[in-house]
Each structure stands twice: as C-alpha cells, then as structure tokens.
Amino acid sequence: MLTITTTNNLDGYEVVEYLGIVTGEAVSGINMFRDIGAGLRNVFGGRSAGYEDEMAQAREEVLREMSQRAEALGANAVIGANVGYETFAEMIMTTACGTAVRVRRTS
C-alpha cells in the first residue's frame, strides 16, 4: 500500500528518488435537496451531513486517484500531500496534490 503523508519526509525512511508531482481531481454536483437542507442549517444552525458525506467521498476519490498516479510512476509514497476544496456554481471541486517519491527504510 502506498503511504501518503502531509509532511515532507517519513520517519525511519529516506527519499531515494523524487518522481514528480501527482494530483487527483473530482468535481461533484450538489443536489437541490442538499442545498435546501444546508440553507436551513445556515439559518437555524447545525451541521450539513449531506455536504459532509459528499466531501468525504470526494476526498477519498482524489486521494485514491493521486495514489494510482504515483504508483504508475513507480512510487511507494507521496509526501507533502495537500487536499483542497473549492465551490462554484452548484459544484464542489476537490483536489489532492503531492510529490511522488520512492523511499527506503533507514533502520
């Protein structure tokens, strides 16, 4: 299994080769019923489970896509990983970015 970390190194490992930047992207539509529920929560307070579920699924998808692209380069880890979200129109764009590397255990 490919290791993904937000740090620039892995304790107990050394980077032996940098293979390049890898990304994952997903654009998800928000349906009308989630929008109505989220609007009501904005007025009355509370969390929007529909949006949270959508964001969690999108995050898993972009990390999986980024991981597959790293593995295709021969990487066994991704360092400096970052996940971001942006909304536009009725969509949520989720992105992941990191550096694909080959690491080996130092101890």
PDB file of N, CA and C in Angstrom:
ATOM      1  N   MET A   1       0.843  -1.192   0.000  1.00  0.00           N
ATOM      2  CA  MET A   1       0.000   0.000   0.000  1.00  0.00           C
ATOM      3  C   MET A   1       0.883   1.247   0.000  1.00  0.00           C
ATOM      4  N   LEU A   2       0.513   2.191  -0.788  1.00  0.00           N
ATOM      5  CA  LEU A   2       1.235   3.448  -0.910  1.00  0.00           C
ATOM      6  C   LEU A   2       1.020   4.296   0.337  1.00  0.00           C
ATOM      7  N   THR A   3       2.087   4.872   0.879  1.00  0.00           N
ATOM      8  CA  THR A   3       1.998   5.762   2.028  1.00  0.00           C
ATOM      9  C   THR A   3       1.803   7.183   1.529  1.00  0.00           C
ATOM     10  N   ILE A   4       0.836   7.896   2.119  1.00  0.00           N
ATOM     11  CA  ILE A   4       0.597   9.304   1.791  1.00  0.00           C
ATOM     12  C   ILE A   4       0.738  10.096   3.080  1.00  0.00           C
ATOM     13  N   THR A   5       1.532  11.158   3.045  1.00  0.00           N
ATOM     14  CA  THR A   5       1.720  11.994   4.222  1.00  0.00           C
ATOM     15  C   THR A   5       1.741  13.470   3.833  1.00  0.00           C
ATOM     16  N   THR A   6       1.316  14.310   4.764  1.00  0.00           N
ATOM     17  CA  THR A   6       1.353  15.753   4.530  1.00  0.00           C
ATOM     18  C   THR A   6       2.730  16.328   4.842  1.00  0.00           C
ATOM     19  N   THR A   7       3.576  15.552   5.497  1.00  0.00           N
ATOM     20  CA  THR A   7       4.917  16.013   5.827  1.00  0.00           C
ATOM     21  C   THR A   7       5.847  15.821   4.634  1.00  0.00           C
ATOM     22  N   ASN A   8       7.037  16.403   4.723  1.00  0.00           N
ATOM     23  CA  ASN A   8       7.989  16.306   3.615  1.00  0.00           C
ATOM     24  C   ASN A   8       8.966  15.149   3.768  1.00  0.00           C
ATOM     25  N   ASN A   9       8.774  14.343   4.811  1.00  0.00           N
ATOM     26  CA  ASN A   9       9.596  13.152   4.991  1.00  0.00           C
ATOM     27  C   ASN A   9       8.814  12.131   5.800  1.00  0.00           C
ATOM     28  N   LEU A  10       9.350  10.926   5.870  1.00  0.00           N
ATOM     29  CA  LEU A  10       8.754   9.849   6.656  1.00  0.00           C
ATOM     30  C   LEU A  10       9.796   9.392   7.669  1.00  0.00           C
ATOM     31  N   ASP A  11       9.447   9.424   8.937  1.00  0.00           N
ATOM     32  CA  ASP A  11      10.378   8.958   9.963  1.00  0.00           C
ATOM     33  C   ASP A  11      10.779   7.518   9.680  1.00  0.00           C
ATOM     34  N   GLY A  12      12.085   7.262   9.763  1.00  0.00           N
ATOM     35  CA  GLY A  12      12.587   5.920   9.543  1.00  0.00           C
ATOM     36  C   GLY A  12      12.820   5.571   8.081  1.00  0.00           C
ATOM     37  N   TYR A  13      12.577   6.532   7.178  1.00  0.00           N
ATOM     38  CA  TYR A  13      12.756   6.304   5.746  1.00  0.00           C
ATOM     39  C   TYR A  13      13.552   7.459   5.139  1.00  0.00           C
ATOM     40  N   GLU A  14      14.240   7.162   4.065  1.00  0.00           N
ATOM     41  CA  GLU A  14      14.886   8.226   3.304  1.00  0.00           C
ATOM     42  C   GLU A  14      14.335   8.231   1.887  1.00  0.00           C
ATOM     43  N   VAL A  15      14.199   9.417   1.342  1.00  0.00           N
ATOM     44  CA  VAL A  15      13.753   9.548  -0.044  1.00  0.00           C
ATOM     45  C   VAL A  15      14.946   9.224  -0.931  1.00  0.00           C
ATOM     46  N   VAL A  16      14.773   8.241  -1.797  1.00  0.00           N
ATOM     47  CA  VAL A  16      15.860   7.850  -2.701  1.00  0.00           C
ATOM     48  C   VAL A  16      15.631   8.358  -4.118  1.00  0.00           C
ATOM     49  N   GLU A  17      14.386   8.734  -4.412  1.00  0.00           N
ATOM     50  CA  GLU A  17      14.111   9.272  -5.746  1.00  0.00           C
ATOM     51  C   GLU A  17      12.821  10.089  -5.722  1.00  0.00           C
ATOM     52  N   TYR A  18      12.894  11.268  -6.303  1.00  0.00           N
ATOM     53  CA  TYR A  18      11.718  12.121  -6.490  1.00  0.00           C
ATOM     54  C   TYR A  18      11.196  11.856  -7.902  1.00  0.00           C
ATOM     55  N   LEU A  19       9.925  11.507  -8.002  1.00  0.00           N
ATOM     56  CA  LEU A  19       9.370  11.096  -9.290  1.00  0.00           C
ATOM     57  C   LEU A  19       8.449  12.127  -9.923  1.00  0.00           C
ATOM     58  N   GLY A  20       8.107  13.164  -9.196  1.00  0.00           N
ATOM     59  CA  GLY A  20       7.292  14.229  -9.765  1.00  0.00           C
ATOM     60  C   GLY A  20       6.023  14.501  -8.972  1.00  0.00           C
ATOM     61  N   ILE A  21       5.350  15.546  -9.373  1.00  0.00           N
ATOM     62  CA  ILE A  21       4.097  15.951  -8.749  1.00  0.00           C
ATOM     63  C   ILE A  21       2.975  15.068  -9.271  1.00  0.00           C
ATOM     64  N   VAL A  22       2.111  14.635  -8.360  1.00  0.00           N
ATOM     65  CA  VAL A  22       0.933  13.854  -8.730  1.00  0.00           C
ATOM     66  C   VAL A  22      -0.300  14.541  -8.170  1.00  0.00           C
ATOM     67  N   THR A  23      -1.413  14.388  -8.870  1.00  0.00           N
ATOM     68  CA  THR A  23      -2.649  15.057  -8.475  1.00  0.00           C
ATOM     69  C   THR A  23      -3.834  14.111  -8.586  1.00  0.00           C
ATOM     70  N   GLY A  24      -4.901  14.518  -7.976  1.00  0.00           N
ATOM     71  CA  GLY A  24      -6.199  13.876  -8.131  1.00  0.00           C
ATOM     72  C   GLY A  24      -7.241  14.973  -8.117  1.00  0.00           C
ATOM     73  N   GLU A  25      -8.246  14.867  -8.952  1.00  0.00           N
ATOM     74  CA  GLU A  25      -9.274  15.897  -9.043  1.00  0.00           C
ATOM     75  C   GLU A  25     -10.648  15.250  -9.127  1.00  0.00           C
ATOM     76  N   ALA A  26     -11.617  15.923  -8.519  1.00  0.00           N
ATOM     77  CA  ALA A  26     -13.007  15.474  -8.623  1.00  0.00           C
ATOM     78  C   ALA A  26     -13.906  16.697  -8.546  1.00  0.00           C
ATOM     79  N   VAL A  27     -14.899  16.738  -9.400  1.00  0.00           N
ATOM     80  CA  VAL A  27     -15.905  17.795  -9.353  1.00  0.00           C
ATOM     81  C   VAL A  27     -17.238  17.116  -9.099  1.00  0.00           C
ATOM     82  N   SER A  28     -17.878  17.497  -8.003  1.00  0.00           N
ATOM     83  CA  SER A  28     -19.123  16.856  -7.579  1.00  0.00           C
ATOM     84  C   SER A  28     -20.266  17.857  -7.635  1.00  0.00           C
ATOM     85  N   GLY A  29     -21.380  17.419  -8.158  1.00  0.00           N
ATOM     86  CA  GLY A  29     -22.576  18.251  -8.162  1.00  0.00           C
ATOM     87  C   GLY A  29     -23.280  18.165  -6.819  1.00  0.00           C
ATOM     88  N   ILE A  30     -23.891  19.251  -6.428  1.00  0.00           N
ATOM     89  CA  ILE A  30     -24.683  19.293  -5.205  1.00  0.00           C
ATOM     90  C   ILE A  30     -26.143  19.287  -5.621  1.00  0.00           C
ATOM     91  N   ASN A  31     -26.907  18.381  -5.042  1.00  0.00           N
ATOM     92  CA  ASN A  31     -28.295  18.312  -5.480  1.00  0.00           C
ATOM     93  C   ASN A  31     -29.176  19.303  -4.723  1.00  0.00           C
ATOM     94  N   MET A  32     -30.323  19.568  -5.258  1.00  0.00           N
ATOM     95  CA  MET A  32     -31.253  20.564  -4.741  1.00  0.00           C
ATOM     96  C   MET A  32     -31.634  20.292  -3.285  1.00  0.00           C
ATOM     97  N   PHE A  33     -31.868  19.045  -2.930  1.00  0.00           N
ATOM     98  CA  PHE A  33     -32.315  18.718  -1.580  1.00  0.00           C
ATOM     99  C   PHE A  33     -31.220  18.984  -0.549  1.00  0.00           C
ATOM    100  N   ARG A  34     -29.967  18.724  -0.911  1.00  0.00           N
ATOM    101  CA  ARG A  34     -28.866  19.059  -0.002  1.00  0.00           C
ATOM    102  C   ARG A  34     -28.759  20.568   0.158  1.00  0.00           C
ATOM    103  N   ASP A  35     -28.939  21.307  -0.948  1.00  0.00           N
ATOM    104  CA  ASP A  35     -28.888  22.769  -0.868  1.00  0.00           C
ATOM    105  C   ASP A  35     -29.963  23.316   0.055  1.00  0.00           C
ATOM    106  N   ILE A  36     -31.171  22.787  -0.044  1.00  0.00           N
ATOM    107  CA  ILE A  36     -32.266  23.247   0.819  1.00  0.00           C
ATOM    108  C   ILE A  36     -31.938  22.942   2.279  1.00  0.00           C
ATOM    109  N   GLY A  37     -31.478  21.722   2.541  1.00  0.00           N
ATOM    110  CA  GLY A  37     -31.112  21.345   3.907  1.00  0.00           C
ATOM    111  C   GLY A  37     -29.981  22.193   4.455  1.00  0.00           C
ATOM    112  N   ALA A  38     -28.978  22.470   3.616  1.00  0.00           N
ATOM    113  CA  ALA A  38     -27.854  23.293   4.052  1.00  0.00           C
ATOM    114  C   ALA A  38     -28.313  24.721   4.324  1.00  0.00           C
ATOM    115  N   GLY A  39     -29.215  25.227   3.488  1.00  0.00           N
ATOM    116  CA  GLY A  39     -29.748  26.579   3.706  1.00  0.00           C
ATOM    117  C   GLY A  39     -30.483  26.688   5.025  1.00  0.00           C
ATOM    118  N   LEU A  40     -31.275  25.681   5.353  1.00  0.00           N
ATOM    119  CA  LEU A  40     -31.976  25.686   6.637  1.00  0.00           C
ATOM    120  C   LEU A  40     -30.996  25.608   7.800  1.00  0.00           C
ATOM    121  N   ARG A  41     -29.948  24.840   7.667  1.00  0.00           N
ATOM    122  CA  ARG A  41     -28.951  24.750   8.733  1.00  0.00           C
ATOM    123  C   ARG A  41     -28.218  26.073   8.905  1.00  0.00           C
ATOM    124  N   ASN A  42     -28.029  26.813   7.805  1.00  0.00           N
ATOM    125  CA  ASN A  42     -27.400  28.131   7.918  1.00  0.00           C
ATOM    126  C   ASN A  42     -28.261  29.061   8.758  1.00  0.00           C
ATOM    127  N   VAL A  43     -29.574  28.943   8.633  1.00  0.00           N
ATOM    128  CA  VAL A  43     -30.486  29.798   9.386  1.00  0.00           C
ATOM    129  C   VAL A  43     -30.609  29.334  10.834  1.00  0.00           C
ATOM    130  N   PHE A  44     -30.791  28.039  11.033  1.00  0.00           N
ATOM    131  CA  PHE A  44     -31.080  27.505  12.367  1.00  0.00           C
ATOM    132  C   PHE A  44     -29.858  26.911  13.068  1.00  0.00           C
ATOM    133  N   GLY A  45     -28.768  26.754  12.369  1.00  0.00           N
ATOM    134  CA  GLY A  45     -27.573  26.164  12.965  1.00  0.00           C
ATOM    135  C   GLY A  45     -27.532  24.661  12.746  1.00  0.00           C
ATOM    136  N   GLY A  46     -26.371  24.081  12.952  1.00  0.00           N
ATOM    137  CA  GLY A  46     -26.213  22.639  12.792  1.00  0.00           C
ATOM    138  C   GLY A  46     -25.271  22.303  11.661  1.00  0.00           C
ATOM    139  N   ARG A  47     -25.019  21.039  11.525  1.00  0.00           N
ATOM    140  CA  ARG A  47     -24.095  20.548  10.501  1.00  0.00           C
ATOM    141  C   ARG A  47     -24.879  19.994   9.326  1.00  0.00           C
ATOM    142  N   SER A  48     -24.268  20.065   8.148  1.00  0.00           N
ATOM    143  CA  SER A  48     -24.894  19.541   6.944  1.00  0.00           C
ATOM    144  C   SER A  48     -24.287  18.177   6.612  1.00  0.00           C
ATOM    145  N   ALA A  49     -24.948  17.126   7.054  1.00  0.00           N
ATOM    146  CA  ALA A  49     -24.446  15.768   6.836  1.00  0.00           C
ATOM    147  C   ALA A  49     -24.319  15.459   5.346  1.00  0.00           C
ATOM    148  N   GLY A  50     -25.236  15.958   4.534  1.00  0.00           N
ATOM    149  CA  GLY A  50     -25.176  15.709   3.089  1.00  0.00           C
ATOM    150  C   GLY A  50     -23.903  16.249   2.469  1.00  0.00           C
ATOM    151  N   TYR A  51     -23.558  17.490   2.795  1.00  0.00           N
ATOM    152  CA  TYR A  51     -22.323  18.083   2.281  1.00  0.00           C
ATOM    153  C   TYR A  51     -21.104  17.363   2.844  1.00  0.00           C
ATOM    154  N   GLU A  52     -21.144  17.037   4.131  1.00  0.00           N
ATOM    155  CA  GLU A  52     -20.008  16.356   4.746  1.00  0.00           C
ATOM    156  C   GLU A  52     -19.763  15.000   4.101  1.00  0.00           C
ATOM    157  N   ASP A  53     -20.825  14.263   3.833  1.00  0.00           N
ATOM    158  CA  ASP A  53     -20.685  12.966   3.167  1.00  0.00           C
ATOM    159  C   ASP A  53     -20.106  13.130   1.771  1.00  0.00           C
ATOM    160  N   GLU A  54     -20.606  14.121   1.036  1.00  0.00           N
ATOM    161  CA  GLU A  54     -20.116  14.381  -0.322  1.00  0.00           C
ATOM    162  C   GLU A  54     -18.634  14.734  -0.301  1.00  0.00           C
ATOM    163  N   MET A  55     -18.236  15.570   0.652  1.00  0.00           N
ATOM    164  CA  MET A  55     -16.827  15.966   0.758  1.00  0.00           C
ATOM    165  C   MET A  55     -15.944  14.778   1.136  1.00  0.00           C
ATOM    166  N   ALA A  56     -16.408  13.924   2.037  1.00  0.00           N
ATOM    167  CA  ALA A  56     -15.630  12.748   2.441  1.00  0.00           C
ATOM    168  C   ALA A  56     -15.440  11.797   1.263  1.00  0.00           C
ATOM    169  N   GLN A  57     -16.487  11.579   0.485  1.00  0.00           N
ATOM    170  CA  GLN A  57     -16.383  10.704  -0.689  1.00  0.00           C
ATOM    171  C   GLN A  57     -15.419  11.289  -1.714  1.00  0.00           C
ATOM    172  N   ALA A  58     -15.527  12.597  -1.935  1.00  0.00           N
ATOM    173  CA  ALA A  58     -14.648  13.250  -2.906  1.00  0.00           C
ATOM    174  C   ALA A  58     -13.196  13.194  -2.439  1.00  0.00           C
ATOM    175  N   ARG A  59     -12.961  13.391  -1.145  1.00  0.00           N
ATOM    176  CA  ARG A  59     -11.599  13.327  -0.606  1.00  0.00           C
ATOM    177  C   ARG A  59     -11.005  11.929  -0.826  1.00  0.00           C
ATOM    178  N   GLU A  60     -11.762  10.899  -0.527  1.00  0.00           N
ATOM    179  CA  GLU A  60     -11.291   9.527  -0.751  1.00  0.00           C
ATOM    180  C   GLU A  60     -10.978   9.288  -2.226  1.00  0.00           C
ATOM    181  N   GLU A  61     -11.830   9.808  -3.087  1.00  0.00           N
ATOM    182  CA  GLU A  61     -11.646   9.628  -4.531  1.00  0.00           C
ATOM    183  C   GLU A  61     -10.370  10.297  -5.029  1.00  0.00           C
ATOM    184  N   VAL A  62     -10.129  11.548  -4.614  1.00  0.00           N
ATOM    185  CA  VAL A  62      -8.939  12.243  -5.119  1.00  0.00           C
ATOM    186  C   VAL A  62      -7.659  11.655  -4.540  1.00  0.00           C
ATOM    187  N   LEU A  63      -7.694  11.195  -3.297  1.00  0.00           N
ATOM    188  CA  LEU A  63      -6.509  10.555  -2.724  1.00  0.00           C
ATOM    189  C   LEU A  63      -6.227   9.226  -3.428  1.00  0.00           C
ATOM    190  N   ARG A  64      -7.269   8.480  -3.751  1.00  0.00           N
ATOM    191  CA  ARG A  64      -7.104   7.221  -4.483  1.00  0.00           C
ATOM    192  C   ARG A  64      -6.524   7.489  -5.881  1.00  0.00           C
ATOM    193  N   GLU A  65      -7.059   8.510  -6.556  1.00  0.00           N
ATOM    194  CA  GLU A  65      -6.567   8.855  -7.895  1.00  0.00           C
ATOM    195  C   GLU A  65      -5.108   9.297  -7.844  1.00  0.00           C
ATOM    196  N   MET A  66      -4.763  10.145  -6.874  1.00  0.00           N
ATOM    197  CA  MET A  66      -3.385  10.603  -6.726  1.00  0.00           C
ATOM    198  C   MET A  66      -2.462   9.413  -6.452  1.00  0.00           C
ATOM    199  N   SER A  67      -2.905   8.510  -5.588  1.00  0.00           N
ATOM    200  CA  SER A  67      -2.132   7.317  -5.250  1.00  0.00           C
ATOM    201  C   SER A  67      -1.888   6.450  -6.486  1.00  0.00           C
ATOM    202  N   GLN A  68      -2.917   6.248  -7.300  1.00  0.00           N
ATOM    203  CA  GLN A  68      -2.776   5.446  -8.521  1.00  0.00           C
ATOM    204  C   GLN A  68      -1.785   6.084  -9.483  1.00  0.00           C
ATOM    205  N   ARG A  69      -1.814   7.399  -9.601  1.00  0.00           N
ATOM    206  CA  ARG A  69      -0.876   8.091 -10.495  1.00  0.00           C
ATOM    207  C   ARG A  69       0.551   7.968  -9.972  1.00  0.00           C
ATOM    208  N   ALA A  70       0.716   8.032  -8.650  1.00  0.00           N
ATOM    209  CA  ALA A  70       2.046   7.868  -8.066  1.00  0.00           C
ATOM    210  C   ALA A  70       2.572   6.458  -8.291  1.00  0.00           C
ATOM    211  N   GLU A  71       1.731   5.465  -8.072  1.00  0.00           N
ATOM    212  CA  GLU A  71       2.135   4.072  -8.292  1.00  0.00           C
ATOM    213  C   GLU A  71       2.509   3.830  -9.748  1.00  0.00           C
ATOM    214  N   ALA A  72       1.802   4.483 -10.674  1.00  0.00           N
ATOM    215  CA  ALA A  72       2.117   4.342 -12.098  1.00  0.00           C
ATOM    216  C   ALA A  72       3.516   4.881 -12.421  1.00  0.00           C
ATOM    217  N   LEU A  73       3.998   5.805 -11.592  1.00  0.00           N
ATOM    218  CA  LEU A  73       5.358   6.341 -11.767  1.00  0.00           C
ATOM    219  C   LEU A  73       6.404   5.479 -11.068  1.00  0.00           C
ATOM    220  N   GLY A  74       5.957   4.483 -10.306  1.00  0.00           N
ATOM    221  CA  GLY A  74       6.880   3.625  -9.567  1.00  0.00           C
ATOM    222  C   GLY A  74       7.112   4.069  -8.137  1.00  0.00           C
ATOM    223  N   ALA A  75       6.300   4.974  -7.631  1.00  0.00           N
ATOM    224  CA  ALA A  75       6.451   5.488  -6.272  1.00  0.00           C
ATOM    225  C   ALA A  75       5.915   4.496  -5.249  1.00  0.00           C
ATOM    226  N   ASN A  76       6.462   4.576  -4.043  1.00  0.00           N
ATOM    227  CA  ASN A  76       5.895   3.825  -2.931  1.00  0.00           C
ATOM    228  C   ASN A  76       5.429   4.759  -1.811  1.00  0.00           C
ATOM    229  N   ALA A  77       5.475   6.080  -2.086  1.00  0.00           N
ATOM    230  CA  ALA A  77       4.982   7.068  -1.128  1.00  0.00           C
ATOM    231  C   ALA A  77       4.686   8.383  -1.844  1.00  0.00           C
ATOM    232  N   VAL A  78       3.833   9.179  -1.214  1.00  0.00           N
ATOM    233  CA  VAL A  78       3.585  10.553  -1.656  1.00  0.00           C
ATOM    234  C   VAL A  78       3.815  11.431  -0.440  1.00  0.00           C
ATOM    235  N   ILE A  79       4.702  12.410  -0.581  1.00  0.00           N
ATOM    236  CA  ILE A  79       4.989  13.324   0.525  1.00  0.00           C
ATOM    237  C   ILE A  79       4.462  14.717   0.187  1.00  0.00           C
ATOM    238  N   GLY A  80       4.307  15.533   1.226  1.00  0.00           N
ATOM    239  CA  GLY A  80       3.837  16.904   1.027  1.00  0.00           C
ATOM    240  C   GLY A  80       2.421  16.963   0.485  1.00  0.00           C
ATOM    241  N   ALA A  81       1.597  15.963   0.809  1.00  0.00           N
ATOM    242  CA  ALA A  81       0.237  15.896   0.256  1.00  0.00           C
ATOM    243  C   ALA A  81      -0.639  17.010   0.814  1.00  0.00           C
ATOM    244  N   ASN A  82      -1.560  17.438  -0.018  1.00  0.00           N
ATOM    245  CA  ASN A  82      -2.446  18.548   0.308  1.00  0.00           C
ATOM    246  C   ASN A  82      -3.793  18.262  -0.346  1.00  0.00           C
ATOM    247  N   VAL A  83      -4.879  18.486   0.405  1.00  0.00           N
ATOM    248  CA  VAL A  83      -6.230  18.335  -0.138  1.00  0.00           C
ATOM    249  C   VAL A  83      -6.909  19.686  -0.043  1.00  0.00           C
ATOM    250  N   GLY A  84      -7.563  20.098  -1.123  1.00  0.00           N
ATOM    251  CA  GLY A  84      -8.246  21.391  -1.131  1.00  0.00           C
ATOM    252  C   GLY A  84      -9.644  21.272  -1.698  1.00  0.00           C
ATOM    253  N   TYR A  85     -10.481  22.222  -1.315  1.00  0.00           N
ATOM    254  CA  TYR A  85     -11.874  22.264  -1.761  1.00  0.00           C
ATOM    255  C   TYR A  85     -12.179  23.661  -2.291  1.00  0.00           C
ATOM    256  N   GLU A  86     -13.008  23.704  -3.314  1.00  0.00           N
ATOM    257  CA  GLU A  86     -13.469  24.976  -3.877  1.00  0.00           C
ATOM    258  C   GLU A  86     -14.907  24.785  -4.336  1.00  0.00           C
ATOM    259  N   THR A  87     -15.728  25.772  -4.110  1.00  0.00           N
ATOM    260  CA  THR A  87     -17.105  25.684  -4.583  1.00  0.00           C
ATOM    261  C   THR A  87     -17.307  26.706  -5.694  1.00  0.00           C
ATOM    262  N   PHE A  88     -18.115  26.310  -6.668  1.00  0.00           N
ATOM    263  CA  PHE A  88     -18.513  27.220  -7.737  1.00  0.00           C
ATOM    264  C   PHE A  88     -19.803  26.701  -8.324  1.00  0.00           C
ATOM    265  N   ALA A  89     -20.659  27.639  -8.706  1.00  0.00           N
ATOM    266  CA  ALA A  89     -21.998  27.289  -9.197  1.00  0.00           C
ATOM    267  C   ALA A  89     -22.630  26.325  -8.201  1.00  0.00           C
ATOM    268  N   GLU A  90     -23.042  25.180  -8.644  1.00  0.00           N
ATOM    269  CA  GLU A  90     -23.628  24.168  -7.764  1.00  0.00           C
ATOM    270  C   GLU A  90     -22.696  22.968  -7.644  1.00  0.00           C
ATOM    271  N   MET A  91     -21.392  23.245  -7.640  1.00  0.00           N
ATOM    272  CA  MET A  91     -20.398  22.181  -7.663  1.00  0.00           C
ATOM    273  C   MET A  91     -19.382  22.361  -6.542  1.00  0.00           C
ATOM    274  N   ILE A  92     -18.796  21.245  -6.119  1.00  0.00           N
ATOM    275  CA  ILE A  92     -17.658  21.254  -5.210  1.00  0.00           C
ATOM    276  C   ILE A  92     -16.500  20.589  -5.945  1.00  0.00           C
ATOM    277  N   MET A  93     -15.395  21.316  -6.066  1.00  0.00           N
ATOM    278  CA  MET A  93     -14.198  20.757  -6.679  1.00  0.00           C
ATOM    279  C   MET A  93     -13.254  20.367  -5.551  1.00  0.00           C
ATOM    280  N   THR A  94     -12.785  19.127  -5.588  1.00  0.00           N
ATOM    281  CA  THR A  94     -11.847  18.625  -4.600  1.00  0.00           C
ATOM    282  C   THR A  94     -10.570  18.253  -5.324  1.00  0.00           C
ATOM    283  N   THR A  95      -9.440  18.683  -4.781  1.00  0.00           N
ATOM    284  CA  THR A  95      -8.158  18.375  -5.403  1.00  0.00           C
ATOM    285  C   THR A  95      -7.195  17.818  -4.360  1.00  0.00           C
ATOM    286  N   ALA A  96      -6.280  16.989  -4.814  1.00  0.00           N
ATOM    287  CA  ALA A  96      -5.187  16.494  -3.986  1.00  0.00           C
ATOM    288  C   ALA A  96      -3.915  16.640  -4.800  1.00  0.00           C
ATOM    289  N   CYS A  97      -2.848  16.989  -4.123  1.00  0.00           N
ATOM    290  CA  CYS A  97      -1.572  17.190  -4.796  1.00  0.00           C
ATOM    291  C   CYS A  97      -0.463  16.758  -3.847  1.00  0.00           C
ATOM    292  N   GLY A  98       0.582  16.181  -4.378  1.00  0.00           N
ATOM    293  CA  GLY A  98       1.735  15.786  -3.573  1.00  0.00           C
ATOM    294  C   GLY A  98       2.893  15.420  -4.473  1.00  0.00           C
ATOM    295  N   THR A  99       3.989  15.022  -3.858  1.00  0.00           N
ATOM    296  CA  THR A  99       5.175  14.625  -4.597  1.00  0.00           C
ATOM    297  C   THR A  99       5.345  13.112  -4.496  1.00  0.00           C
ATOM    298  N   ALA A 100       5.350  12.457  -5.629  1.00  0.00           N
ATOM    299  CA  ALA A 100       5.564  11.007  -5.684  1.00  0.00           C
ATOM    300  C   ALA A 100       7.047  10.740  -5.470  1.00  0.00           C
ATOM    301  N   VAL A 101       7.337   9.832  -4.548  1.00  0.00           N
ATOM    302  CA  VAL A 101       8.731   9.504  -4.237  1.00  0.00           C
ATOM    303  C   VAL A 101       8.886   8.005  -4.067  1.00  0.00           C
ATOM    304  N   ARG A 102      10.134   7.585  -4.163  1.00  0.00           N
ATOM    305  CA  ARG A 102      10.496   6.222  -3.788  1.00  0.00           C
ATOM    306  C   ARG A 102      11.309   6.359  -2.503  1.00  0.00           C
ATOM    307  N   VAL A 103      10.906   5.635  -1.468  1.00  0.00           N
ATOM    308  CA  VAL A 103      11.596   5.699  -0.185  1.00  0.00           C
ATOM    309  C   VAL A 103      12.114   4.318   0.192  1.00  0.00           C
ATOM    310  N   ARG A 104      13.085   4.306   1.101  1.00  0.00           N
ATOM    311  CA  ARG A 104      13.551   3.032   1.665  1.00  0.00           C
ATOM    312  C   ARG A 104      13.802   3.225   3.148  1.00  0.00           C
ATOM    313  N   ARG A 105      13.619   2.151   3.887  1.00  0.00           N
ATOM    314  CA  ARG A 105      13.780   2.163   5.343  1.00  0.00           C
ATOM    315  C   ARG A 105      15.245   2.422   5.681  1.00  0.00           C
ATOM    316  N   THR A 106      15.477   3.278   6.682  1.00  0.00           N
ATOM    317  CA  THR A 106      16.864   3.587   7.078  1.00  0.00           C
ATOM    318  C   THR A 106      17.320   2.743   8.248  1.00  0.00           C
ATOM    319  N   SER A 107      16.410   2.157   8.986  1.00  0.00           N
ATOM    320  CA  SER A 107      16.836   1.376  10.162  1.00  0.00           C
ATOM    321  C   SER A 107      16.460  -0.070  10.035  1.00  0.00           C
TER     322      SER A 107
END
